[in-house]
PDB file of C-alpha atoms in Angstrom:
ATOM      1  CA  MET F  15     156.547 124.672  28.727  1.00 50.00           C
ATOM      2  CA  ILE F  16     152.781 124.869  28.515  1.00 49.00           C
ATOM      3  CA  PRO F  17     151.161 128.357  28.149  1.00 52.00           C
ATOM      4  CA  GLY F  18     151.164 130.602  31.224  1.00 53.00           C
ATOM      5  CA  PRO F  19     148.831 130.440  34.182  1.00 51.00           C
ATOM      6  CA  SER F  20     145.567 132.281  34.522  1.00 54.00           C
ATOM      7  CA  ILE F  21     145.359 134.721  37.422  1.00 52.00           C
ATOM      8  CA  LEU F  22     142.122 132.950  38.430  1.00 60.00           C
ATOM      9  CA  ASN F  23     143.779 129.527  38.378  1.00 66.00           C
ATOM     10  CA  PRO F  24     147.479 130.056  39.064  1.00 80.00           C
ATOM     11  CA  VAL F  25     148.817 126.663  38.006  1.00 91.00           C
ATOM     12  CA  ARG F  26     151.354 126.059  35.281  1.00 93.00           C
ATOM     13  CA  GLU F  27     152.364 122.675  33.942  1.00 95.00           C
ATOM     14  CA  VAL F  28     156.008 122.042  33.095  1.00 96.00           C
ATOM     15  CA  ARG F  29     157.444 118.966  31.407  1.00 96.00           C
ATOM     16  CA  ALA F  30     160.060 117.538  33.766  1.00 95.00           C
ATOM     17  CA  ALA F  31     161.224 114.027  34.591  1.00 90.00           C
ATOM     18  CA  GLY F  32     159.260 112.738  31.588  1.00 93.00           C
ATOM     19  CA  LYS F  33     155.876 113.976  32.822  1.00 95.00           C
ATOM     20  CA  LEU F  34     153.824 117.131  33.209  1.00 96.00           C
ATOM     21  CA  VAL F  35     154.475 118.631  36.625  1.00 97.00           C
ATOM     22  CA  PRO F  36     151.907 121.116  37.985  1.00 97.00           C
ATOM     23  CA  VAL F  37     153.462 124.218  39.552  1.00 97.00           C
ATOM     24  CA  ARG F  38     151.053 125.935  41.932  1.00 96.00           C
ATOM     25  CA  GLU F  39     150.629 129.071  43.968  1.00 94.00           C
ATOM     26  CA  LEU F  40     152.308 129.086  47.383  1.00 94.00           C
ATOM     27  CA  SER F  41     150.207 128.982  50.521  1.00 92.00           C
ATOM     28  CA  TRP F  42     149.888 132.294  52.354  1.00 88.00           C
ATOM     29  CA  ARG F  43     152.443 131.253  54.975  1.00 94.00           C
ATOM     30  CA  ASP F  44     154.905 129.982  52.382  1.00 94.00           C
ATOM     31  CA  ALA F  45     154.457 133.158  50.325  1.00 90.00           C
ATOM     32  CA  LEU F  46     155.465 135.230  53.360  1.00 88.00           C
ATOM     33  CA  LEU F  47     158.447 132.946  53.966  1.00 93.00           C
ATOM     34  CA  PHE F  48     159.405 133.247  50.287  1.00 92.00           C
ATOM     35  CA  TRP F  49     159.236 137.047  50.503  1.00 87.00           C
ATOM     36  CA  GLU F  50     161.517 136.971  53.558  1.00 89.00           C
ATOM     37  CA  LYS F  51     163.940 134.666  51.728  1.00 91.00           C
ATOM     38  CA  LEU F  52     163.968 137.058  48.758  1.00 88.00           C
ATOM     39  CA  LYS F  53     164.810 139.957  51.082  1.00 85.00           C
ATOM     40  CA  ARG F  54     168.044 138.142  51.957  1.00 89.00           C
ATOM     41  CA  GLN F  55     169.132 138.228  48.303  1.00 87.00           C
ATOM     42  CA  LYS F  56     171.189 141.414  48.157  1.00 86.00           C
ATOM     43  CA  SER F  57     171.087 141.527  44.348  1.00 85.00           C
ATOM     44  CA  LEU F  58     167.320 142.143  44.521  1.00 85.00           C
ATOM     45  CA  LEU F  59     167.449 145.027  46.990  1.00 84.00           C
ATOM     46  CA  THR F  60     167.392 148.733  46.276  1.00 86.00           C
ATOM     47  CA  GLU F  61     169.658 151.084  48.211  1.00 87.00           C
ATOM     48  CA  GLY F  62     166.751 151.578  50.615  1.00 86.00           C
ATOM     49  CA  GLY F  63     166.601 147.841  51.339  1.00 82.00           C
ATOM     50  CA  GLU F  64     163.358 147.195  49.446  1.00 82.00           C
ATOM     51  CA  ILE F  65     162.900 144.394  46.922  1.00 81.00           C
ATOM     52  CA  LYS F  66     162.881 145.539  43.310  1.00 80.00           C
ATOM     53  CA  LEU F  67     160.943 143.063  41.184  1.00 78.00           C
ATOM     54  CA  ASP F  68     163.193 142.795  38.153  1.00 83.00           C
ATOM     55  CA  ALA F  69     162.533 139.583  36.197  1.00 83.00           C
ATOM     56  CA  ALA F  70     166.134 138.893  35.165  1.00 86.00           C
ATOM     57  CA  LYS F  71     167.560 139.609  38.625  1.00 88.00           C
ATOM     58  CA  LEU F  72     164.832 137.555  40.276  1.00 89.00           C
ATOM     59  CA  LEU F  73     165.492 134.484  38.127  1.00 88.00           C
ATOM     60  CA  ASP F  74     169.259 134.881  38.594  1.00 90.00           C
ATOM     61  CA  ALA F  75     168.953 135.259  42.369  1.00 90.00           C
ATOM     62  CA  VAL F  76     166.733 132.216  42.832  1.00 91.00           C
ATOM     63  CA  SER F  77     168.503 129.932  40.361  1.00 88.00           C
ATOM     64  CA  ALA F  78     171.910 130.821  41.834  1.00 90.00           C
ATOM     65  CA  ASN F  79     170.759 129.952  45.365  1.00 92.00           C
ATOM     66  CA  ILE F  80     170.391 126.164  45.494  1.00 92.00           C
ATOM     67  CA  ASP F  81     168.567 126.113  48.841  1.00 94.00           C
ATOM     68  CA  LEU F  82     166.083 128.789  47.759  1.00 94.00           C
ATOM     69  CA  ALA F  83     165.482 127.119  44.380  1.00 94.00           C
ATOM     70  CA  GLN F  84     164.923 123.708  45.988  1.00 95.00           C
ATOM     71  CA  TRP F  85     162.625 125.212  48.607  1.00 96.00           C
ATOM     72  CA  LEU F  86     160.549 127.079  45.994  1.00 96.00           C
ATOM     73  CA  VAL F  87     160.206 124.137  43.596  1.00 96.00           C
ATOM     74  CA  GLY F  88     159.462 121.776  46.487  1.00 96.00           C
ATOM     75  CA  ARG F  89     156.718 124.029  47.844  1.00 96.00           C
ATOM     76  CA  THR F  90     155.075 124.713  44.478  1.00 97.00           C
ATOM     77  CA  SER F  91     155.264 121.297  42.813  1.00 96.00           C
ATOM     78  CA  ASN F  92     155.230 117.606  43.605  1.00 91.00           C
ATOM     79  CA  ILE F  93     158.960 117.288  42.840  1.00 92.00           C
ATOM     80  CA  VAL F  94     161.018 116.193  45.843  1.00 90.00           C
ATOM     81  CA  VAL F  95     164.566 117.475  46.349  1.00 87.00           C
ATOM     82  CA  ALA F  96     166.152 114.095  45.567  1.00 90.00           C
ATOM     83  CA  ASP F  97     164.385 114.062  42.178  1.00 91.00           C
ATOM     84  CA  LEU F  98     165.119 117.724  41.530  1.00 91.00           C
ATOM     85  CA  GLU F  99     168.836 117.085  41.894  1.00 91.00           C
ATOM     86  CA  LYS F 100     168.649 114.483  39.093  1.00 94.00           C
ATOM     87  CA  LEU F 101     166.877 116.738  36.582  1.00 95.00           C
ATOM     88  CA  PRO F 102     168.720 118.400  33.718  1.00 96.00           C
ATOM     89  CA  LEU F 103     169.445 122.104  34.107  1.00 94.00           C
ATOM     90  CA  SER F 104     166.873 123.094  31.472  1.00 95.00           C
ATOM     91  CA  GLU F 105     164.024 121.306  33.269  1.00 96.00           C
ATOM     92  CA  THR F 106     165.087 122.685  36.640  1.00 95.00           C
ATOM     93  CA  LEU F 107     165.167 126.229  35.258  1.00 94.00           C
ATOM     94  CA  ASP F 108     161.734 125.681  33.681  1.00 96.00           C
ATOM     95  CA  LEU F 109     160.359 124.627  37.084  1.00 96.00           C
ATOM     96  CA  ILE F 110     161.963 127.613  38.826  1.00 95.00           C
ATOM     97  CA  GLY F 111     160.692 129.962  36.125  1.00 93.00           C
ATOM     98  CA  ALA F 112     157.162 128.589  36.365  1.00 95.00           C
ATOM     99  CA  ALA F 113     157.189 128.843  40.174  1.00 95.00           C
ATOM    100  CA  LEU F 114     158.331 132.461  39.950  1.00 93.00           C
ATOM    101  CA  GLU F 115     155.846 133.272  37.201  1.00 91.00           C
ATOM    102  CA  VAL F 116     152.900 131.832  39.090  1.00 91.00           C
ATOM    103  CA  ASN F 117     153.788 133.332  42.459  1.00 90.00           C
ATOM    104  CA  ILE F 118     155.301 136.689  41.546  1.00 85.00           C
ATOM    105  CA  GLY F 119     152.509 137.106  38.994  1.00 76.00           C
ATOM    106  CA  VAL F 120     149.904 136.580  41.699  1.00 74.00           C
ATOM    107  CA  ILE F 121     151.698 138.908  44.111  1.00 70.00           C
ATOM    108  CA  ALA F 122     152.227 141.673  41.552  1.00 69.00           C
ATOM    109  CA  SER F 123     148.730 141.609  40.058  1.00 70.00           C
ATOM    110  CA  ARG F 124     146.910 141.307  43.365  1.00 70.00           C
ATOM    111  CA  LEU F 125     149.001 144.008  45.041  1.00 68.00           C
ATOM    112  CA  LYS F 126     148.436 146.324  42.080  1.00 71.00           C
ATOM    113  CA  ASN F 127     144.694 145.699  42.324  1.00 74.00           C
ATOM    114  CA  VAL F 128     144.607 146.289  46.090  1.00 77.00           C
ATOM    115  CA  ARG F 129     146.847 149.352  45.756  1.00 75.00           C
ATOM    116  CA  SER F 130     144.517 150.969  43.217  1.00 83.00           C
ATOM    117  CA  ARG F 131     141.429 150.226  45.335  1.00 84.00           C
ATOM    118  CA  LEU F 132     143.117 151.652  48.445  1.00 86.00           C
ATOM    119  CA  ALA F 133     144.263 154.729  46.522  1.00 85.00           C
ATOM    120  CA  ALA F 134     140.702 155.339  45.320  1.00 88.00           C
ATOM    121  CA  MET F 135     139.330 154.832  48.817  1.00 89.00           C
ATOM    122  CA  LEU F 136     141.907 157.141  50.411  1.00 88.00           C
ATOM    123  CA  ALA F 137     141.375 159.760  47.708  1.00 86.00           C
ATOM    124  CA  GLY F 138     137.676 159.680  48.581  1.00 82.00           C
ATOM    125  CA  GLU F 139     138.465 160.157  52.276  1.00 75.00           C
ATOM    126  CA  ALA F 140     140.810 163.047  51.488  1.00 67.00           C
ATOM    127  CA  THR F 141     138.054 164.700  49.436  1.00 68.00           C
ATOM    128  CA  ASN F 142     135.578 164.251  52.282  1.00 66.00           C
ATOM    129  CA  LYS F 143     138.020 165.788  54.778  1.00 66.00           C
ATOM    130  CA  SER F 144     138.819 168.773  52.564  1.00 65.00           C
ATOM    131  CA  ASN F 145     135.113 169.435  51.838  1.00 63.00           C
ATOM    132  CA  PRO F 146     133.374 168.605  55.106  1.00 60.00           C
ATOM    133  CA  THR F 147     129.663 169.063  55.317  1.00 63.00           C
ATOM    134  CA  SER F 148     128.809 171.762  57.828  1.00 52.00           C
ATOM    135  CA  PRO F 149     127.061 170.327  60.842  1.00 57.00           C
ATOM    136  CA  PRO F 150     123.692 171.855  61.579  1.00 55.00           C
ATOM    137  CA  SER F 151     123.925 174.783  63.937  1.00 52.00           C
ATOM    138  CA  ALA F 152     122.326 174.680  67.386  1.00 55.00           C
ATOM    139  CA  THR F 153     119.973 177.547  66.452  1.00 54.00           C
ATOM    140  CA  SER F 154     118.616 175.983  63.257  1.00 49.00           C
TER     141      SER F 154
END
């Protein structure tokens, strides 16, 4: 495999079928569909029903689910299902791993960034509410 993707250019190239295959970020719609598909993988869920992003469990869950693996590789690369079925296991796992790395990496880093910005914004609002400026009185 070629070195990992940059967060600014989430593409990873994987050698498969005798060529370099680009593995790209999912579209917004496909990312939401992927998230919903992951929620159906019981091995990834906490007792509360939330997805726990554990790398080993994530790779196991996707690689053990043929339909999910084919869907993910098909949506993130130019490999069609008929060709994917002919690839050796090692190349297929490299494609799945790259697709997960690119897409979960984007999700995790962007959500972390948004979460910290929202936390800072909400902390600022909480400070403003706990220390309100007194409005001018009617007699002033």
